[in-house]
Amino acid sequence: MKNIAKKYSKRQPKIKAEMSGKGLTVHAGLLPVLNFMGKLMFRERVHEAVHKDRGANARYQFVDAVQMVVIGLIAGATSMVEVMKVCTDEVLKKMSGWKEVPVDTTIGRIMKLASQGDIVELTGVIHRFRGKIWKRAVRSGHKLRSALCEVWIDVDSTVDGVYGKQEGAEVGYNPHKKGQKAISANLF
């Protein structure tokens, strides 16, 4: 029986995957986002709301930093370093019109130029974008009843062990360290 199985079994061919083609990107899903930002005139609206013009010799303006951060957040970045890793993609740089991408500390320094009033203005820009998108959706004739009547809230909880006397911590279910004080966090 063993001989028959060996006789008819084929060896799996060795396949070498090569990702050296020009224009390949792992962030291809962000290209429609960039096109969408262009249709909304994202850069112009942010510049109108927040007039943070830097010097004539500055390579990056406040609008560039905001766009990089928004694209990075949409891609799932959780820090400025990860935002810059996303933005260093060659295809993204070409589509965005960036010649180079600054380091994370430069973007952080540019973002610190925003004051509380600028943040309020940016919030207003977000509301205007949202209104424009909903207006387009209503005009297109698509039925929005399903989007407006059903709301799903996904709730999960986790247990974070704590040390010392922290407010809200109590001994409860903790599968990793039984008897340790923990905070039960609800995730939405």
Short mmCIF file of N, CA and C in Angstrom, two decimals:
data_model
loop_
_atom_site.label_atom_id
_atom_site.label_comp_id
_atom_site.label_asym_id
_atom_site.label_seq_id
_atom_site.Cartn_x
_atom_site.Cartn_y
_atom_site.Cartn_z
N MET A 1 0.81 -1.18 0.00
CA MET A 1 0.00 0.00 0.00
C MET A 1 0.87 1.26 0.00
N LYS A 2 1.96 1.23 0.74
CA LYS A 2 2.83 2.39 0.80
C LYS A 2 3.48 2.65 -0.55
N ASN A 3 3.83 1.60 -1.26
CA ASN A 3 4.48 1.78 -2.56
C ASN A 3 3.55 2.44 -3.57
N ILE A 4 2.28 2.11 -3.53
CA ILE A 4 1.33 2.69 -4.47
C ILE A 4 1.19 4.19 -4.21
N ALA A 5 1.11 4.58 -2.94
CA ALA A 5 0.95 5.99 -2.60
C ALA A 5 2.17 6.79 -3.04
N LYS A 6 3.36 6.22 -2.88
CA LYS A 6 4.57 6.92 -3.29
C LYS A 6 4.66 7.01 -4.81
N LYS A 7 4.18 6.01 -5.48
CA LYS A 7 4.30 5.96 -6.93
C LYS A 7 3.46 7.04 -7.60
N TYR A 8 2.27 7.30 -7.05
CA TYR A 8 1.37 8.26 -7.69
C TYR A 8 1.42 9.66 -7.08
N SER A 9 2.22 9.86 -6.07
CA SER A 9 2.30 11.19 -5.47
C SER A 9 3.24 12.07 -6.29
N LYS A 10 2.82 13.30 -6.48
CA LYS A 10 3.65 14.25 -7.23
C LYS A 10 4.33 15.18 -6.24
N ARG A 11 5.50 15.58 -6.61
CA ARG A 11 6.20 16.57 -5.81
C ARG A 11 5.66 17.95 -6.14
N GLN A 12 5.51 18.74 -5.13
CA GLN A 12 5.04 20.10 -5.33
C GLN A 12 6.16 20.91 -5.97
N PRO A 13 5.89 21.57 -7.09
CA PRO A 13 6.95 22.35 -7.72
C PRO A 13 7.29 23.56 -6.86
N LYS A 14 8.55 23.95 -6.89
CA LYS A 14 8.98 25.12 -6.14
C LYS A 14 8.64 26.36 -6.95
N ILE A 15 7.84 27.20 -6.35
CA ILE A 15 7.42 28.43 -7.01
C ILE A 15 8.07 29.59 -6.29
N LYS A 16 8.72 30.42 -7.05
CA LYS A 16 9.37 31.59 -6.46
C LYS A 16 8.55 32.82 -6.83
N ALA A 17 7.98 33.44 -5.83
CA ALA A 17 7.20 34.66 -6.05
C ALA A 17 8.14 35.85 -6.02
N GLU A 18 8.08 36.64 -7.05
CA GLU A 18 8.97 37.79 -7.13
C GLU A 18 8.15 39.06 -7.20
N MET A 19 8.35 39.94 -6.27
CA MET A 19 7.60 41.19 -6.21
C MET A 19 8.52 42.36 -6.55
N SER A 20 9.08 42.33 -7.72
CA SER A 20 10.00 43.39 -8.09
C SER A 20 9.46 44.27 -9.21
N GLY A 21 8.19 44.08 -9.57
CA GLY A 21 7.60 44.87 -10.64
C GLY A 21 7.44 46.32 -10.22
N LYS A 22 7.49 47.21 -11.20
CA LYS A 22 7.35 48.62 -10.91
C LYS A 22 5.88 48.95 -10.69
N GLY A 23 5.60 49.76 -9.71
CA GLY A 23 4.22 50.17 -9.45
C GLY A 23 3.44 49.24 -8.54
N LEU A 24 4.10 48.23 -7.94
CA LEU A 24 3.41 47.36 -6.99
C LEU A 24 3.36 48.05 -5.63
N THR A 25 2.23 47.93 -4.96
CA THR A 25 2.08 48.56 -3.65
C THR A 25 1.16 47.73 -2.77
N VAL A 26 1.42 47.77 -1.49
CA VAL A 26 0.54 47.09 -0.54
C VAL A 26 -0.58 48.03 -0.10
N HIS A 27 -0.46 49.30 -0.45
CA HIS A 27 -1.44 50.29 -0.05
C HIS A 27 -2.32 50.72 -1.22
N ALA A 28 -2.64 49.79 -2.10
CA ALA A 28 -3.44 50.12 -3.28
C ALA A 28 -4.85 50.56 -2.90
N GLY A 29 -5.35 50.13 -1.76
CA GLY A 29 -6.68 50.53 -1.32
C GLY A 29 -6.78 52.00 -0.97
N LEU A 30 -5.63 52.66 -0.81
CA LEU A 30 -5.65 54.09 -0.48
C LEU A 30 -5.74 54.97 -1.73
N LEU A 31 -5.54 54.40 -2.89
CA LEU A 31 -5.62 55.21 -4.11
C LEU A 31 -7.03 55.74 -4.36
N PRO A 32 -8.10 54.93 -4.16
CA PRO A 32 -9.44 55.53 -4.26
C PRO A 32 -9.70 56.59 -3.19
N VAL A 33 -9.07 56.44 -2.04
CA VAL A 33 -9.22 57.46 -0.99
C VAL A 33 -8.61 58.78 -1.45
N LEU A 34 -7.44 58.71 -2.10
CA LEU A 34 -6.82 59.92 -2.62
C LEU A 34 -7.67 60.56 -3.71
N ASN A 35 -8.25 59.74 -4.58
CA ASN A 35 -9.13 60.27 -5.62
C ASN A 35 -10.36 60.93 -4.99
N PHE A 36 -10.90 60.30 -3.95
CA PHE A 36 -12.07 60.84 -3.25
C PHE A 36 -11.72 62.17 -2.59
N MET A 37 -10.53 62.24 -1.99
CA MET A 37 -10.08 63.50 -1.38
C MET A 37 -9.94 64.59 -2.44
N GLY A 38 -9.49 64.20 -3.62
CA GLY A 38 -9.37 65.17 -4.70
C GLY A 38 -10.73 65.70 -5.14
N LYS A 39 -11.72 64.81 -5.23
CA LYS A 39 -13.07 65.24 -5.63
C LYS A 39 -13.71 66.14 -4.59
N LEU A 40 -13.39 65.90 -3.32
CA LEU A 40 -13.92 66.75 -2.25
C LEU A 40 -13.14 68.06 -2.12
N MET A 41 -12.05 68.18 -2.88
CA MET A 41 -11.15 69.33 -2.78
C MET A 41 -10.65 69.48 -1.34
N PHE A 42 -10.14 68.37 -0.82
CA PHE A 42 -9.70 68.28 0.57
C PHE A 42 -8.66 69.33 0.90
N ARG A 43 -7.62 69.41 0.08
CA ARG A 43 -6.51 70.32 0.36
C ARG A 43 -6.98 71.78 0.38
N GLU A 44 -7.82 72.14 -0.59
CA GLU A 44 -8.30 73.52 -0.67
C GLU A 44 -9.16 73.88 0.54
N ARG A 45 -10.04 72.95 0.93
CA ARG A 45 -10.94 73.23 2.06
C ARG A 45 -10.17 73.35 3.38
N VAL A 46 -9.17 72.49 3.57
CA VAL A 46 -8.37 72.57 4.80
C VAL A 46 -7.57 73.87 4.81
N HIS A 47 -7.03 74.26 3.65
CA HIS A 47 -6.25 75.50 3.58
C HIS A 47 -7.14 76.73 3.83
N GLU A 48 -8.38 76.69 3.33
CA GLU A 48 -9.31 77.80 3.59
C GLU A 48 -9.65 77.91 5.07
N ALA A 49 -9.81 76.76 5.73
CA ALA A 49 -10.21 76.77 7.14
C ALA A 49 -9.06 77.15 8.06
N VAL A 50 -7.87 76.63 7.77
CA VAL A 50 -6.71 76.86 8.64
C VAL A 50 -5.60 77.50 7.81
N HIS A 51 -5.37 78.76 8.05
CA HIS A 51 -4.34 79.49 7.30
C HIS A 51 -3.01 79.39 8.05
N LYS A 52 -2.35 78.27 7.93
CA LYS A 52 -1.05 78.07 8.57
C LYS A 52 0.00 77.99 7.47
N ASP A 53 0.35 79.13 6.90
CA ASP A 53 1.38 79.14 5.86
C ASP A 53 2.73 79.17 6.54
N ARG A 54 3.57 78.26 6.13
CA ARG A 54 4.93 78.22 6.66
C ARG A 54 5.82 79.05 5.76
N GLY A 55 7.08 79.11 6.06
CA GLY A 55 8.01 79.94 5.30
C GLY A 55 8.10 79.56 3.84
N ALA A 56 8.68 80.46 3.04
CA ALA A 56 8.79 80.23 1.60
C ALA A 56 9.71 79.06 1.29
N ASN A 57 10.66 78.79 2.17
CA ASN A 57 11.59 77.69 1.92
C ASN A 57 11.13 76.38 2.55
N ALA A 58 9.96 76.35 3.16
CA ALA A 58 9.45 75.12 3.79
C ALA A 58 9.00 74.15 2.71
N ARG A 59 9.40 72.91 2.84
CA ARG A 59 9.03 71.89 1.85
C ARG A 59 7.60 71.41 2.02
N TYR A 60 7.11 71.42 3.26
CA TYR A 60 5.80 70.86 3.56
C TYR A 60 4.95 71.92 4.23
N GLN A 61 3.74 72.04 3.79
CA GLN A 61 2.79 72.96 4.39
C GLN A 61 1.90 72.20 5.37
N PHE A 62 1.11 72.93 6.12
CA PHE A 62 0.21 72.33 7.09
C PHE A 62 -0.78 71.39 6.42
N VAL A 63 -1.24 71.75 5.23
CA VAL A 63 -2.19 70.92 4.49
C VAL A 63 -1.58 69.57 4.15
N ASP A 64 -0.29 69.55 3.77
CA ASP A 64 0.39 68.29 3.47
C ASP A 64 0.41 67.39 4.70
N ALA A 65 0.73 67.97 5.85
CA ALA A 65 0.79 67.18 7.08
C ALA A 65 -0.57 66.60 7.43
N VAL A 66 -1.62 67.41 7.30
CA VAL A 66 -2.97 66.92 7.62
C VAL A 66 -3.35 65.78 6.68
N GLN A 67 -3.06 65.94 5.39
CA GLN A 67 -3.40 64.89 4.43
C GLN A 67 -2.63 63.61 4.72
N MET A 68 -1.35 63.72 5.05
CA MET A 68 -0.56 62.53 5.37
C MET A 68 -1.10 61.82 6.60
N VAL A 69 -1.47 62.58 7.62
CA VAL A 69 -2.00 61.98 8.85
C VAL A 69 -3.34 61.30 8.58
N VAL A 70 -4.21 61.93 7.81
CA VAL A 70 -5.52 61.34 7.51
C VAL A 70 -5.34 60.05 6.72
N ILE A 71 -4.47 60.05 5.73
CA ILE A 71 -4.24 58.84 4.94
C ILE A 71 -3.64 57.74 5.81
N GLY A 72 -2.70 58.11 6.68
CA GLY A 72 -2.11 57.12 7.58
C GLY A 72 -3.13 56.52 8.53
N LEU A 73 -4.02 57.35 9.06
CA LEU A 73 -5.05 56.85 9.98
C LEU A 73 -6.02 55.92 9.26
N ILE A 74 -6.38 56.26 8.03
CA ILE A 74 -7.27 55.38 7.26
C ILE A 74 -6.59 54.05 7.00
N ALA A 75 -5.26 54.06 6.81
CA ALA A 75 -4.52 52.83 6.58
C ALA A 75 -4.33 52.01 7.85
N GLY A 76 -4.64 52.59 9.01
CA GLY A 76 -4.53 51.84 10.26
C GLY A 76 -3.34 52.21 11.11
N ALA A 77 -2.66 53.29 10.79
CA ALA A 77 -1.50 53.71 11.57
C ALA A 77 -1.95 54.22 12.93
N THR A 78 -1.15 53.91 13.95
CA THR A 78 -1.48 54.34 15.30
C THR A 78 -0.46 55.32 15.87
N SER A 79 0.58 55.62 15.12
CA SER A 79 1.59 56.57 15.57
C SER A 79 2.13 57.33 14.37
N MET A 80 2.86 58.39 14.63
CA MET A 80 3.43 59.18 13.53
C MET A 80 4.44 58.37 12.73
N VAL A 81 5.16 57.49 13.40
CA VAL A 81 6.13 56.64 12.68
C VAL A 81 5.39 55.75 11.68
N GLU A 82 4.28 55.17 12.10
CA GLU A 82 3.52 54.32 11.19
C GLU A 82 2.87 55.13 10.08
N VAL A 83 2.44 56.36 10.38
CA VAL A 83 1.90 57.24 9.34
C VAL A 83 2.94 57.47 8.26
N MET A 84 4.18 57.72 8.68
CA MET A 84 5.24 57.98 7.70
C MET A 84 5.61 56.71 6.93
N LYS A 85 5.50 55.54 7.56
CA LYS A 85 5.76 54.29 6.84
C LYS A 85 4.74 54.10 5.73
N VAL A 86 3.49 54.45 6.01
CA VAL A 86 2.44 54.34 4.98
C VAL A 86 2.72 55.33 3.86
N CYS A 87 3.08 56.55 4.21
CA CYS A 87 3.24 57.61 3.21
C CYS A 87 4.51 57.48 2.39
N THR A 88 5.45 56.64 2.79
CA THR A 88 6.68 56.48 2.00
C THR A 88 6.49 55.56 0.80
N ASP A 89 5.31 55.00 0.64
CA ASP A 89 5.03 54.14 -0.50
C ASP A 89 5.17 54.96 -1.79
N GLU A 90 5.91 54.42 -2.75
CA GLU A 90 6.20 55.15 -3.99
C GLU A 90 4.94 55.52 -4.77
N VAL A 91 4.00 54.59 -4.87
CA VAL A 91 2.78 54.85 -5.62
C VAL A 91 1.95 55.93 -4.93
N LEU A 92 1.87 55.87 -3.62
CA LEU A 92 1.13 56.89 -2.87
C LEU A 92 1.76 58.27 -3.04
N LYS A 93 3.10 58.31 -2.97
CA LYS A 93 3.78 59.59 -3.14
C LYS A 93 3.50 60.18 -4.51
N LYS A 94 3.52 59.33 -5.53
CA LYS A 94 3.28 59.81 -6.89
C LYS A 94 1.85 60.31 -7.05
N MET A 95 0.88 59.57 -6.51
CA MET A 95 -0.53 59.96 -6.63
C MET A 95 -0.82 61.24 -5.84
N SER A 96 -0.13 61.43 -4.72
CA SER A 96 -0.38 62.60 -3.87
C SER A 96 0.37 63.83 -4.34
N GLY A 97 1.39 63.63 -5.15
CA GLY A 97 2.19 64.75 -5.61
C GLY A 97 3.30 65.13 -4.65
N TRP A 98 3.63 64.23 -3.73
CA TRP A 98 4.73 64.49 -2.81
C TRP A 98 6.03 64.01 -3.45
N LYS A 99 7.05 64.86 -3.43
CA LYS A 99 8.35 64.43 -3.97
C LYS A 99 9.09 63.62 -2.93
N GLU A 100 9.03 64.08 -1.70
CA GLU A 100 9.64 63.38 -0.57
C GLU A 100 8.64 63.38 0.58
N VAL A 101 8.89 62.50 1.53
CA VAL A 101 8.04 62.45 2.72
C VAL A 101 8.92 62.77 3.93
N PRO A 102 8.48 63.68 4.78
CA PRO A 102 9.30 64.06 5.93
C PRO A 102 9.34 62.96 6.98
N VAL A 103 10.22 63.13 7.93
CA VAL A 103 10.28 62.19 9.04
C VAL A 103 9.14 62.50 10.00
N ASP A 104 8.89 61.58 10.91
CA ASP A 104 7.74 61.71 11.81
C ASP A 104 7.84 62.92 12.72
N THR A 105 9.04 63.31 13.14
CA THR A 105 9.16 64.46 14.03
C THR A 105 8.79 65.76 13.32
N THR A 106 9.08 65.84 12.03
CA THR A 106 8.71 67.03 11.27
C THR A 106 7.19 67.17 11.19
N ILE A 107 6.52 66.06 10.90
CA ILE A 107 5.05 66.09 10.84
C ILE A 107 4.48 66.45 12.21
N GLY A 108 5.05 65.90 13.27
CA GLY A 108 4.59 66.24 14.62
C GLY A 108 4.77 67.71 14.92
N ARG A 109 5.90 68.28 14.50
CA ARG A 109 6.16 69.70 14.72
C ARG A 109 5.17 70.57 13.94
N ILE A 110 4.87 70.16 12.70
CA ILE A 110 3.90 70.92 11.90
C ILE A 110 2.51 70.83 12.52
N MET A 111 2.14 69.66 13.00
CA MET A 111 0.80 69.49 13.59
C MET A 111 0.66 70.27 14.89
N LYS A 112 1.77 70.50 15.59
CA LYS A 112 1.71 71.28 16.84
C LYS A 112 1.45 72.76 16.58
N LEU A 113 1.54 73.19 15.33
CA LEU A 113 1.23 74.58 15.00
C LEU A 113 -0.26 74.89 15.14
N ALA A 114 -1.08 73.84 15.10
CA ALA A 114 -2.54 74.03 15.16
C ALA A 114 -2.95 74.43 16.58
N SER A 115 -3.78 75.46 16.65
CA SER A 115 -4.30 75.91 17.95
C SER A 115 -5.69 75.31 18.17
N GLN A 116 -6.28 75.62 19.31
CA GLN A 116 -7.62 75.11 19.62
C GLN A 116 -8.64 75.64 18.61
N GLY A 117 -8.50 76.89 18.21
CA GLY A 117 -9.41 77.46 17.21
C GLY A 117 -9.28 76.77 15.85
N ASP A 118 -8.04 76.38 15.50
CA ASP A 118 -7.84 75.67 14.24
C ASP A 118 -8.51 74.30 14.27
N ILE A 119 -8.47 73.65 15.41
CA ILE A 119 -9.11 72.34 15.54
C ILE A 119 -10.62 72.48 15.40
N VAL A 120 -11.18 73.55 15.95
CA VAL A 120 -12.62 73.81 15.79
C VAL A 120 -12.94 74.03 14.32
N GLU A 121 -12.10 74.78 13.62
CA GLU A 121 -12.31 75.01 12.18
C GLU A 121 -12.22 73.71 11.39
N LEU A 122 -11.27 72.85 11.74
CA LEU A 122 -11.14 71.56 11.05
C LEU A 122 -12.36 70.68 11.31
N THR A 123 -12.91 70.76 12.52
CA THR A 123 -14.14 70.02 12.81
C THR A 123 -15.28 70.51 11.93
N GLY A 124 -15.35 71.82 11.72
CA GLY A 124 -16.35 72.37 10.81
C GLY A 124 -16.16 71.88 9.38
N VAL A 125 -14.91 71.75 8.95
CA VAL A 125 -14.62 71.22 7.61
C VAL A 125 -15.11 69.78 7.50
N ILE A 126 -14.91 69.00 8.56
CA ILE A 126 -15.38 67.61 8.55
C ILE A 126 -16.90 67.57 8.40
N HIS A 127 -17.61 68.43 9.11
CA HIS A 127 -19.07 68.47 9.01
C HIS A 127 -19.52 68.87 7.61
N ARG A 128 -18.81 69.82 6.99
CA ARG A 128 -19.16 70.22 5.62
C ARG A 128 -18.90 69.09 4.64
N PHE A 129 -17.80 68.35 4.83
CA PHE A 129 -17.54 67.18 3.97
C PHE A 129 -18.66 66.17 4.11
N ARG A 130 -19.03 65.88 5.36
CA ARG A 130 -20.09 64.90 5.60
C ARG A 130 -21.40 65.33 4.96
N GLY A 131 -21.75 66.61 5.09
CA GLY A 131 -22.97 67.11 4.47
C GLY A 131 -22.94 67.00 2.96
N LYS A 132 -21.79 67.29 2.37
CA LYS A 132 -21.66 67.21 0.91
C LYS A 132 -21.82 65.76 0.44
N ILE A 133 -21.25 64.82 1.17
CA ILE A 133 -21.33 63.40 0.79
C ILE A 133 -22.77 62.91 0.91
N TRP A 134 -23.46 63.25 2.02
CA TRP A 134 -24.85 62.83 2.18
C TRP A 134 -25.74 63.46 1.12
N LYS A 135 -25.47 64.71 0.76
CA LYS A 135 -26.26 65.38 -0.26
C LYS A 135 -26.10 64.67 -1.60
N ARG A 136 -24.87 64.27 -1.94
CA ARG A 136 -24.64 63.53 -3.18
C ARG A 136 -25.37 62.19 -3.15
N ALA A 137 -25.34 61.52 -2.00
CA ALA A 137 -26.00 60.22 -1.90
C ALA A 137 -27.51 60.35 -2.08
N VAL A 138 -28.09 61.39 -1.50
CA VAL A 138 -29.53 61.59 -1.62
C VAL A 138 -29.90 61.95 -3.06
N ARG A 139 -29.11 62.78 -3.70
CA ARG A 139 -29.39 63.18 -5.08
C ARG A 139 -29.23 62.03 -6.07
N SER A 140 -28.37 61.08 -5.73
CA SER A 140 -28.14 59.97 -6.65
C SER A 140 -29.34 59.03 -6.72
N GLY A 141 -30.25 59.11 -5.75
CA GLY A 141 -31.46 58.30 -5.77
C GLY A 141 -31.33 56.96 -5.08
N HIS A 142 -30.21 56.69 -4.45
CA HIS A 142 -30.06 55.42 -3.73
C HIS A 142 -30.93 55.44 -2.48
N LYS A 143 -31.45 54.28 -2.15
CA LYS A 143 -32.28 54.18 -0.96
C LYS A 143 -31.37 54.20 0.27
N LEU A 144 -31.64 55.11 1.15
CA LEU A 144 -30.83 55.25 2.35
C LEU A 144 -31.55 54.75 3.59
N ARG A 145 -32.75 54.17 3.41
CA ARG A 145 -33.50 53.71 4.59
C ARG A 145 -32.72 52.68 5.38
N SER A 146 -32.06 51.75 4.68
CA SER A 146 -31.34 50.71 5.40
C SER A 146 -30.15 51.29 6.15
N ALA A 147 -29.56 52.34 5.61
CA ALA A 147 -28.42 52.97 6.29
C ALA A 147 -28.87 53.79 7.49
N LEU A 148 -30.10 54.26 7.47
CA LEU A 148 -30.56 55.14 8.53
C LEU A 148 -31.32 54.44 9.65
N CYS A 149 -31.90 53.26 9.39
CA CYS A 149 -32.77 52.66 10.41
C CYS A 149 -32.07 51.60 11.25
N GLU A 150 -31.08 50.92 10.75
CA GLU A 150 -30.43 49.87 11.52
C GLU A 150 -29.06 50.35 12.00
N VAL A 151 -28.84 50.23 13.29
CA VAL A 151 -27.56 50.59 13.86
C VAL A 151 -27.05 49.38 14.63
N TRP A 152 -25.85 48.96 14.31
CA TRP A 152 -25.23 47.83 15.00
C TRP A 152 -24.13 48.37 15.90
N ILE A 153 -24.15 47.94 17.14
CA ILE A 153 -23.10 48.30 18.07
C ILE A 153 -22.44 47.01 18.52
N ASP A 154 -21.16 46.88 18.21
CA ASP A 154 -20.41 45.69 18.58
C ASP A 154 -19.67 45.99 19.89
N VAL A 155 -20.00 45.26 20.93
CA VAL A 155 -19.40 45.49 22.24
C VAL A 155 -18.61 44.26 22.63
N ASP A 156 -17.40 44.48 23.09
CA ASP A 156 -16.55 43.41 23.57
C ASP A 156 -15.88 43.92 24.84
N SER A 157 -15.37 43.02 25.63
CA SER A 157 -14.68 43.48 26.84
C SER A 157 -13.35 42.75 26.96
N THR A 158 -12.46 43.39 27.67
CA THR A 158 -11.15 42.81 27.91
C THR A 158 -10.76 43.12 29.35
N VAL A 159 -9.79 42.39 29.85
CA VAL A 159 -9.33 42.57 31.22
C VAL A 159 -7.88 42.99 31.18
N ASP A 160 -7.58 44.14 31.78
CA ASP A 160 -6.21 44.63 31.89
C ASP A 160 -5.79 44.58 33.34
N GLY A 161 -4.76 43.80 33.64
CA GLY A 161 -4.25 43.72 35.00
C GLY A 161 -3.53 44.99 35.38
N VAL A 162 -3.70 45.42 36.63
CA VAL A 162 -3.06 46.64 37.10
C VAL A 162 -2.29 46.34 38.38
N TYR A 163 -1.36 47.21 38.69
CA TYR A 163 -0.56 47.08 39.90
C TYR A 163 -0.80 48.31 40.77
N GLY A 164 -0.72 48.14 42.06
CA GLY A 164 -0.92 49.25 42.97
C GLY A 164 -2.39 49.49 43.25
N LYS A 165 -2.68 50.68 43.77
CA LYS A 165 -4.06 51.03 44.12
C LYS A 165 -4.58 52.01 43.07
N GLN A 166 -5.17 51.47 42.02
CA GLN A 166 -5.72 52.32 40.96
C GLN A 166 -7.23 52.40 41.10
N GLU A 167 -7.76 53.56 40.79
CA GLU A 167 -9.19 53.78 40.92
C GLU A 167 -9.95 52.91 39.93
N GLY A 168 -10.96 52.22 40.41
CA GLY A 168 -11.79 51.37 39.56
C GLY A 168 -11.28 49.95 39.41
N ALA A 169 -10.10 49.66 39.93
CA ALA A 169 -9.56 48.31 39.82
C ALA A 169 -10.09 47.45 40.95
N GLU A 170 -10.47 46.23 40.62
CA GLU A 170 -10.96 45.31 41.64
C GLU A 170 -10.60 43.88 41.23
N VAL A 171 -10.57 43.02 42.22
CA VAL A 171 -10.26 41.62 41.96
C VAL A 171 -11.49 40.99 41.31
N GLY A 172 -11.27 40.36 40.21
CA GLY A 172 -12.37 39.73 39.48
C GLY A 172 -11.80 38.67 38.55
N TYR A 173 -12.53 38.39 37.50
CA TYR A 173 -12.10 37.37 36.55
C TYR A 173 -10.88 37.87 35.80
N ASN A 174 -9.79 37.16 35.92
CA ASN A 174 -8.57 37.44 35.18
C ASN A 174 -7.91 36.10 34.90
N PRO A 175 -8.04 35.57 33.69
CA PRO A 175 -7.53 34.23 33.41
C PRO A 175 -6.01 34.13 33.43
N HIS A 176 -5.32 35.25 33.27
CA HIS A 176 -3.86 35.20 33.21
C HIS A 176 -3.22 35.23 34.59
N LYS A 177 -3.71 36.08 35.47
CA LYS A 177 -3.18 36.18 36.83
C LYS A 177 -4.36 36.19 37.78
N LYS A 178 -4.68 35.05 38.31
CA LYS A 178 -5.83 34.93 39.20
C LYS A 178 -5.54 35.67 40.51
N GLY A 179 -6.50 36.46 40.96
CA GLY A 179 -6.36 37.20 42.21
C GLY A 179 -5.76 38.58 42.03
N GLN A 180 -5.30 38.92 40.84
CA GLN A 180 -4.73 40.25 40.60
C GLN A 180 -5.85 41.26 40.35
N LYS A 181 -5.64 42.48 40.82
CA LYS A 181 -6.62 43.52 40.54
C LYS A 181 -6.58 43.81 39.04
N ALA A 182 -7.76 44.10 38.50
CA ALA A 182 -7.85 44.35 37.06
C ALA A 182 -8.94 45.36 36.78
N ILE A 183 -8.84 45.97 35.61
CA ILE A 183 -9.87 46.87 35.11
C ILE A 183 -10.49 46.19 33.90
N SER A 184 -11.80 46.08 33.91
CA SER A 184 -12.51 45.48 32.78
C SER A 184 -12.92 46.60 31.84
N ALA A 185 -12.32 46.62 30.66
CA ALA A 185 -12.60 47.68 29.68
C ALA A 185 -13.58 47.17 28.64
N ASN A 186 -14.57 47.98 28.32
CA ASN A 186 -15.52 47.65 27.26
C ASN A 186 -15.06 48.31 25.97
N LEU A 187 -15.02 47.53 24.91
CA LEU A 187 -14.60 48.02 23.60
C LEU A 187 -15.81 48.10 22.70
N PHE A 188 -16.01 49.22 22.06
CA PHE A 188 -17.14 49.40 21.16
C PHE A 188 -16.65 49.42 19.73
#
